[in-house]
Short mmCIF file of C-alpha atoms in Angstrom, two decimals:
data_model
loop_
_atom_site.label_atom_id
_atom_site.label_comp_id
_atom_site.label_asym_id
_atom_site.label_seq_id
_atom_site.Cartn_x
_atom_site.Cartn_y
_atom_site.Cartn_z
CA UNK A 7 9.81 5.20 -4.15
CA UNK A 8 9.23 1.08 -4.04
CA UNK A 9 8.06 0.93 -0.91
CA UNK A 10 10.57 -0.95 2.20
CA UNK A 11 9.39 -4.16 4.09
CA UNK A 12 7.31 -3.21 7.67
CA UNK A 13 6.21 -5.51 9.88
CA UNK A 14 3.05 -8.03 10.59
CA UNK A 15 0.09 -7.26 12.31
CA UNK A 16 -1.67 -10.01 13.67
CA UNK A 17 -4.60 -9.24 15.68
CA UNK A 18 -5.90 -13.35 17.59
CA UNK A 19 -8.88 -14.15 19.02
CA UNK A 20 -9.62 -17.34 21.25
CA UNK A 21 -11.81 -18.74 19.19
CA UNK A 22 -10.08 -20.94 15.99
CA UNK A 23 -12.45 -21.41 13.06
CA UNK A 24 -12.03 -24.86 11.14
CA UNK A 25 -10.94 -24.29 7.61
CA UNK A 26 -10.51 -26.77 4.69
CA UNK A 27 -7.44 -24.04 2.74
CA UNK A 28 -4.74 -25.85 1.85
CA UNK A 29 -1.54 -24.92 0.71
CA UNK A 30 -1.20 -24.50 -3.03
CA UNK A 31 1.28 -26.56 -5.39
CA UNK A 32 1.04 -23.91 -8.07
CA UNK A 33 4.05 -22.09 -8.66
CA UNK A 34 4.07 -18.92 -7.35
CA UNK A 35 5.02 -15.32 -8.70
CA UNK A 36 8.53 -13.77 -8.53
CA UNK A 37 9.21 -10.12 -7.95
CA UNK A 38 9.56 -8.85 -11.59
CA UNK A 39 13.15 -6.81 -10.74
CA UNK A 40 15.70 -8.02 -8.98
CA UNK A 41 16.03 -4.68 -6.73
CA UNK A 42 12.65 -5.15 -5.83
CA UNK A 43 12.31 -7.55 -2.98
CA UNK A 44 13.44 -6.34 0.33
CA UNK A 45 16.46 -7.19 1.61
CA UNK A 46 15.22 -7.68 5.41
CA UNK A 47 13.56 -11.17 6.21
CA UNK A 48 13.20 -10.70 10.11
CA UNK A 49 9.50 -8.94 10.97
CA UNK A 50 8.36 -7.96 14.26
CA UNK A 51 4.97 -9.64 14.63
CA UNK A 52 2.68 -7.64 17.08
CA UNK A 53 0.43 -10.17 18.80
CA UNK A 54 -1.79 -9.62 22.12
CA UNK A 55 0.02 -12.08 23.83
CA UNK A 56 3.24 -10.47 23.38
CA UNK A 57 5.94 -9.96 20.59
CA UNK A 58 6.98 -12.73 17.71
CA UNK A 59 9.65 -12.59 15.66
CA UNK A 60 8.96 -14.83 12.42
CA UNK A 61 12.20 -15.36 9.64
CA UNK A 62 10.60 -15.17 6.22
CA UNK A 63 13.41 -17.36 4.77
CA UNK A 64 12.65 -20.24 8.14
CA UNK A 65 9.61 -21.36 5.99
CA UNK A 66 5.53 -21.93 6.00
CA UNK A 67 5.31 -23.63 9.10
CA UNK A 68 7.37 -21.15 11.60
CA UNK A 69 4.92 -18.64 9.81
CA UNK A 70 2.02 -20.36 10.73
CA UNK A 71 3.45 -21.06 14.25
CA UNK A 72 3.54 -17.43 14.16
CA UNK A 73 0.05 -16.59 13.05
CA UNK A 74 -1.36 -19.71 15.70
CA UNK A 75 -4.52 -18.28 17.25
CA UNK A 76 -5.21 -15.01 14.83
CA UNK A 77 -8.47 -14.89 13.63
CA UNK A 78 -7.12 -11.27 11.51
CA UNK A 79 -4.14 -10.90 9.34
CA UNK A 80 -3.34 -7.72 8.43
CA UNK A 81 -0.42 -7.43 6.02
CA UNK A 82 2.25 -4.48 5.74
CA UNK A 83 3.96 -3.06 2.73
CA UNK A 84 5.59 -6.88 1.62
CA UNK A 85 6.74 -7.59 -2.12
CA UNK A 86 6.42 -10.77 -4.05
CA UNK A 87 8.80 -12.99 -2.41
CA UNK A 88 7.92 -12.08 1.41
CA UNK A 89 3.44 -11.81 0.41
CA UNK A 90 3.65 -15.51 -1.26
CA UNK A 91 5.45 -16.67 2.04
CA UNK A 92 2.84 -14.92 4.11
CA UNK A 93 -0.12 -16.24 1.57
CA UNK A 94 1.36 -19.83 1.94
CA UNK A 95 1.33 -19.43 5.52
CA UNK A 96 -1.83 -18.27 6.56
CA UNK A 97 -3.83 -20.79 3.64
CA UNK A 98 -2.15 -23.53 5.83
CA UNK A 99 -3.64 -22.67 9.32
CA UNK A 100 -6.88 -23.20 10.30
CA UNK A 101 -8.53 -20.09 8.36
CA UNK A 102 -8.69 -16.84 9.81
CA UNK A 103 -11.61 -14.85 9.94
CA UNK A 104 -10.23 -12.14 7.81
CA UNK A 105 -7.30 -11.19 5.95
CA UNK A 106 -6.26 -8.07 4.58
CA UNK A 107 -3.73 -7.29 1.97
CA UNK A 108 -2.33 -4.56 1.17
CA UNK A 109 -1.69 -4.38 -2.53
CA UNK A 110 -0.93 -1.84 -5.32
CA UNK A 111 -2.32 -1.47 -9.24
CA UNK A 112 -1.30 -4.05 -12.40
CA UNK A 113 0.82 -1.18 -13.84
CA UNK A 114 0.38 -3.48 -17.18
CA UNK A 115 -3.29 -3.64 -17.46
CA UNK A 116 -3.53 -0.54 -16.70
CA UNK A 117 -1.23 1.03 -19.08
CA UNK A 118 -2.29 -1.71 -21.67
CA UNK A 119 1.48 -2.88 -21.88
CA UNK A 120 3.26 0.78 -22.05
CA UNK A 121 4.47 1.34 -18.57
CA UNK A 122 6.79 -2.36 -18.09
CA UNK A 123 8.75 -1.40 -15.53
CA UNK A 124 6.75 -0.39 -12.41
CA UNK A 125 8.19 -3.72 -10.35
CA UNK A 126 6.70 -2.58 -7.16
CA UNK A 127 3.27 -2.11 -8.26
CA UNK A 128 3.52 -5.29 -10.44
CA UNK A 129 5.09 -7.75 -7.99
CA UNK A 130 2.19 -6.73 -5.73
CA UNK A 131 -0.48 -7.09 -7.89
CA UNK A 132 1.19 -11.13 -8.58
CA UNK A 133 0.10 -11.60 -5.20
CA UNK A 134 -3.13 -10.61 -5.44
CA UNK A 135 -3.91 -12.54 -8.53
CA UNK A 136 -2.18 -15.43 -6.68
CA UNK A 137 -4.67 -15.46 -3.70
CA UNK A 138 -7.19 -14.86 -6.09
CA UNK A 139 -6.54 -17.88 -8.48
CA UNK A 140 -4.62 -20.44 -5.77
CA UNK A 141 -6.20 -19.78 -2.75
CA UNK A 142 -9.85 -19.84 -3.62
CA UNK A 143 -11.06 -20.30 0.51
CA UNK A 144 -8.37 -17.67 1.68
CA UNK A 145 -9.47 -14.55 -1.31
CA UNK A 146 -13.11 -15.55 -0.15
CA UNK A 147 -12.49 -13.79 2.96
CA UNK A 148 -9.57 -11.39 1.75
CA UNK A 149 -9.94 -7.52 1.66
CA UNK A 150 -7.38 -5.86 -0.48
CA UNK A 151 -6.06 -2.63 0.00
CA UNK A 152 -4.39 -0.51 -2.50
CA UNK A 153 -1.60 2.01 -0.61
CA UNK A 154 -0.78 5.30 -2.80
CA UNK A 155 1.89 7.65 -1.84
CA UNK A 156 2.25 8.60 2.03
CA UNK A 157 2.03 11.95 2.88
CA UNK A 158 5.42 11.06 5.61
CA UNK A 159 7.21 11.08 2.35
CA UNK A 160 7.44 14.52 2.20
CA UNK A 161 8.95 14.62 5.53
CA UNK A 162 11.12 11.47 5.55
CA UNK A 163 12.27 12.77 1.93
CA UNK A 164 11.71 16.05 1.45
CA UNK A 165 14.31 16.74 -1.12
CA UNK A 166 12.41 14.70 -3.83
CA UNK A 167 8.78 15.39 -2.83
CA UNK A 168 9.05 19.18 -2.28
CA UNK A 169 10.05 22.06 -4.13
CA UNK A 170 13.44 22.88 -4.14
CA UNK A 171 15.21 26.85 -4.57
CA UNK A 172 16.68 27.21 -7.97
CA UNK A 173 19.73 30.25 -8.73
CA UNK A 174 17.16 32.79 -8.92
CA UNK A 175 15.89 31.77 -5.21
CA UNK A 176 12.66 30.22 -7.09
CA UNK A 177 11.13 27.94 -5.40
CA UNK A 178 11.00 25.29 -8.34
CA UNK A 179 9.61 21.97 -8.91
CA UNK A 180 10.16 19.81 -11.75
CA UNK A 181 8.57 16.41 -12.69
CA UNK A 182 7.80 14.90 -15.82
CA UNK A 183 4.16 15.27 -15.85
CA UNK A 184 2.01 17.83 -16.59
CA UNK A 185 1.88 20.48 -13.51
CA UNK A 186 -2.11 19.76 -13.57
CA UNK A 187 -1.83 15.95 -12.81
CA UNK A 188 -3.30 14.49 -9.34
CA UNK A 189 -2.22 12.30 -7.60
CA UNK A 190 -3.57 9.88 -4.41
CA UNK A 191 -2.36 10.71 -1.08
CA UNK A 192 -2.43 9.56 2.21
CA UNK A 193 -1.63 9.79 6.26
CA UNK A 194 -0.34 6.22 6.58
CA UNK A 195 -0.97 6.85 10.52
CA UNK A 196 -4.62 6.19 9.31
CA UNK A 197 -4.22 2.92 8.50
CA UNK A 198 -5.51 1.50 11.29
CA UNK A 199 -8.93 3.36 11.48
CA UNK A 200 -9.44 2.17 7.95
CA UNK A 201 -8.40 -1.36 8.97
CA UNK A 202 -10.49 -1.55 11.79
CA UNK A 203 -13.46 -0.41 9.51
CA UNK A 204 -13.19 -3.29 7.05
CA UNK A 205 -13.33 -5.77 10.21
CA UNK A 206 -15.65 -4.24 11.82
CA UNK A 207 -18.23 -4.29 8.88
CA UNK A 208 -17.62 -8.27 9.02
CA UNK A 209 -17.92 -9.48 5.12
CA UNK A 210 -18.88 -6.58 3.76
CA UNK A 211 -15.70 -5.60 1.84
CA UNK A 212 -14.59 -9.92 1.10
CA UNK A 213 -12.88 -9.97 -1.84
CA UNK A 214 -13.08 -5.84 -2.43
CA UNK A 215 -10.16 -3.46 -3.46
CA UNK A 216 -10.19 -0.82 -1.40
CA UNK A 217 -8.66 2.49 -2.53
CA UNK A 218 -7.05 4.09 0.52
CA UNK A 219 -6.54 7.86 -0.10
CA UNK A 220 -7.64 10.99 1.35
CA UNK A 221 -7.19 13.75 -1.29
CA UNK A 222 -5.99 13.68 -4.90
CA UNK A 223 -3.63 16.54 -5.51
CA UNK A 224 -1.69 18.17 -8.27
CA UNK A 225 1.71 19.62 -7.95
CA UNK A 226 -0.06 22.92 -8.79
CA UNK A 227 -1.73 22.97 -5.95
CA UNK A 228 1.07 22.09 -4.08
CA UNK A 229 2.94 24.92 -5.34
CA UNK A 230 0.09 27.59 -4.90
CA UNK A 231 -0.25 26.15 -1.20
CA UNK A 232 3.49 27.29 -0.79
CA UNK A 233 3.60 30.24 -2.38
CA UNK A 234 0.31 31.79 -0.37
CA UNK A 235 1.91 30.27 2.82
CA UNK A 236 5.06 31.76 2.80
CA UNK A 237 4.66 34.43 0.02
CA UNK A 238 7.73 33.01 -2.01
CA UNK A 239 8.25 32.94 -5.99
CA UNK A 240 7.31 29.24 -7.44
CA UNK A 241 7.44 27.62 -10.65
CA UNK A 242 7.11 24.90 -12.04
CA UNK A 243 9.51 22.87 -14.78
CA UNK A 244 7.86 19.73 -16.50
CA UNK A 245 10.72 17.86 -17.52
CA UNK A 246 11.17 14.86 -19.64
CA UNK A 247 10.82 11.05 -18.64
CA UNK A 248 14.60 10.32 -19.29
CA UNK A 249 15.85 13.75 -17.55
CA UNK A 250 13.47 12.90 -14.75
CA UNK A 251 15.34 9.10 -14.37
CA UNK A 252 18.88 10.38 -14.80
CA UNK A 253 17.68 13.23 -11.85
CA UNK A 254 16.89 10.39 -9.83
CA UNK A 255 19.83 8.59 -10.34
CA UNK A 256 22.19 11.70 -10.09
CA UNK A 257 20.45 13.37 -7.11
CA UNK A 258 19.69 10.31 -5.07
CA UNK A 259 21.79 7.16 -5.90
CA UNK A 260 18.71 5.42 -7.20
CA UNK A 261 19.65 2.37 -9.44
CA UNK A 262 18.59 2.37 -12.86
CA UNK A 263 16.22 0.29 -12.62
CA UNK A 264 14.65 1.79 -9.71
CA UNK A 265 14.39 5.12 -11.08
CA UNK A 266 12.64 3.80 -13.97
CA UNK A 267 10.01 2.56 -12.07
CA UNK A 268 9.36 5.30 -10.18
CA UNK A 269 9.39 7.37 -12.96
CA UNK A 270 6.98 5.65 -14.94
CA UNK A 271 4.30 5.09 -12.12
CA UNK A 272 3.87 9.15 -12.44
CA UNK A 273 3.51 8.78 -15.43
CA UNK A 274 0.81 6.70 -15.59
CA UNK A 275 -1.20 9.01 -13.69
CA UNK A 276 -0.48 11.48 -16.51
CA UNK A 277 -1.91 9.21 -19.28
CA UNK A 278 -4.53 7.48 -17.56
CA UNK A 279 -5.55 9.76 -14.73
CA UNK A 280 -6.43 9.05 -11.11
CA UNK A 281 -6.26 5.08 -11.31
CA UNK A 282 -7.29 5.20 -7.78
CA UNK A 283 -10.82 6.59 -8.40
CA UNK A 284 -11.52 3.81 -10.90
CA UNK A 285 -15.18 2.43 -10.06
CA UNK A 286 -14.00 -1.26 -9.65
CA UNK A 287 -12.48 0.15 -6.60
CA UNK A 288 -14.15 0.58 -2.87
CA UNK A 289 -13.47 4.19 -2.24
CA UNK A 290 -11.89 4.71 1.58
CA UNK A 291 -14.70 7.13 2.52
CA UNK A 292 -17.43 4.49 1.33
CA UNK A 293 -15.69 2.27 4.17
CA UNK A 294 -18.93 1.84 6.67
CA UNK A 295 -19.54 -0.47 9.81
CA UNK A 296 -23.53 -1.86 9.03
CA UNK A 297 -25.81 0.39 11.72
CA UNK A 298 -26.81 -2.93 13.69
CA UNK A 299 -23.28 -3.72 14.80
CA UNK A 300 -22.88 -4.73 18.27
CA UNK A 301 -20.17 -2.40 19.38
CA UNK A 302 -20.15 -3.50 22.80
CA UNK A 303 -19.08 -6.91 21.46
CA UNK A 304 -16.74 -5.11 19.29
CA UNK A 305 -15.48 -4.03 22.23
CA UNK A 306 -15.23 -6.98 24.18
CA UNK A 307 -13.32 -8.69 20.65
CA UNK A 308 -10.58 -5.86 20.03
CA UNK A 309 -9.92 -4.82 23.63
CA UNK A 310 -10.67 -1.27 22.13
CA UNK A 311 -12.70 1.34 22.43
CA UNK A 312 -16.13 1.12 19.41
CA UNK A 313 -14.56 2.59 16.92
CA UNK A 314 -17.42 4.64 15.18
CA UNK A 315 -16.49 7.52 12.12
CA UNK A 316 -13.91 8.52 9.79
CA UNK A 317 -13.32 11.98 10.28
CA UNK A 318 -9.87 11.92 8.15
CA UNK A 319 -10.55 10.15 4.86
CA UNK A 320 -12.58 11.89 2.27
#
């Protein structure tokens, strides 16, 4: 499901580094569907001098007032409309140290024009090219993340993500890929261990896409883990593209349009495989802080304890 706006995480130091990053002229992207930006403006900005609220709509310069004194940005799960604002913004204050993005794949390149309709991935991956190609001094010290599907889905949603009993008290699962296909997952609560990595290891991952998942799995071996769990009856039912869209629709008051992208992101994993294991991409558990870091100083900068080894992302 296109994922829902969260809020900003801005972690400030005392220090402000100089920057020449100006704000760009260039005409920026627009979310590809119209369903696809998020209807909430208002985020929740967590700073260590206390709470800010910052209006998305209230423009560049209440966002910057916002981000005053943050050497990191880290952003959350924003579309087109609300990631240009928060681009524009943080290329117009004096340049933070480091700033994360979370992004997702070009559903276009990577489908080589088959797969149109995956506005989530694609209004992210605007974004990205926009930093990239606008904001030259601001990609230079950008690490982008790509997010794949949260593991909390399958308890915040359960009725799409998990199998479901059929007449004959089967426990059945139907998608419109092949049973076989794997696909990236991920605790979401881990984000900020990985975050924390990337800063930690200082330029190290500048201008890097970061693949952020912990196992690849198929729906088969979802299904086996069930059935030797609870010794039930599974199967499961590979349905068509268009039966799997009007399911959506039917079953959980998707709009068309919405459906349709979610049911061609699976299946681009179906044609094209993991696209989270491609080797352009900075696999999670390659994420390492160099062995001469300071960690008391890292200490001393995130009012944290050194944080020192993935134990959770493999």
């Amino acid at each position: 499901m296109p994922p829902q706006p969260s809020s900003l995480l801005v972690l400030p130091l005392p220090r402000v580094v100089p920057s020449s990053a100006n704000p760009s002229s260039t005409p920026m992207p627009t979310d590809p569907s119209p369903n696809s930006q998020p209807k909430q403006t208002r985020h929740s900005i967590r700073h260590r001098n206390g709470p800010r609220q910052a209006d998305l709509n209230d423009g560049q310069e209440k966002l910057a007032a916002a981000f005053k004194g943050a050497h990191y940005l880290c952003t959350g799960r924003l579309l087109a409309e609300a990631g240009k604002a928060i681009v524009e913004a943080a290329a117009q204050i004096e340049s933070p140290e480091h700033f994360i993005w979370s992004t997702l794949p070009d559903p276009v390149k990577l489908s080589g024009g088959r797969f149109m309709n995956v506005h989530h991935w694609k209004s992210k991956s605007l974004v990205t090219e926009y930093i990239q190609h606008e904001h030259l001094d601001l990609w230079a010290k950008t690490a982008a993340i790509l997010f794949p599907n949260h593991f909390e889905n399958c308890v915040d949603l359960p009725g799409m993500y998990f199998s479901t009993w059929d007449a004959l008290r089967t426990y059945t699962l139907a998608f419109p890929h092949s049973p076989a296909t794997v696909m990236p997952n991920v605790s979401i609560a881990n984000t900020g261990v990985l975050v924390r990595a990337i800063l930690e290891a200082g330029s190290t991952y500048f201008t890097k896409t970061i693949a952020f998942y912990s196992q690849a799995l198929s729906e088969a071996e979802k299904l086996s883990a069930i059935k030797k769990q609870y010794n039930i009856p599974t199967q499961y039912r590979k349905t068509s593209a268009e039966e799997f869209k009007k399911l959506l629709e039917s079953c959980y008051n998707m709009a068309s349009d919405v459906a349709l992208d979610f049911t061609e992101q699976l299946m681009i994993f179906e044609e094209r495989g993991n696209v989270y294991a491609r080797s352009e991409c900075v696999q999670a558990n390659e994420v390492s802080v160099p062995a001469n870091k300071d960690t008391k100083s890292t200490k001393t900068r995130y009012g944290l304890d050194p944080w020192l080894v993935f134990t959770d992302l493999v």
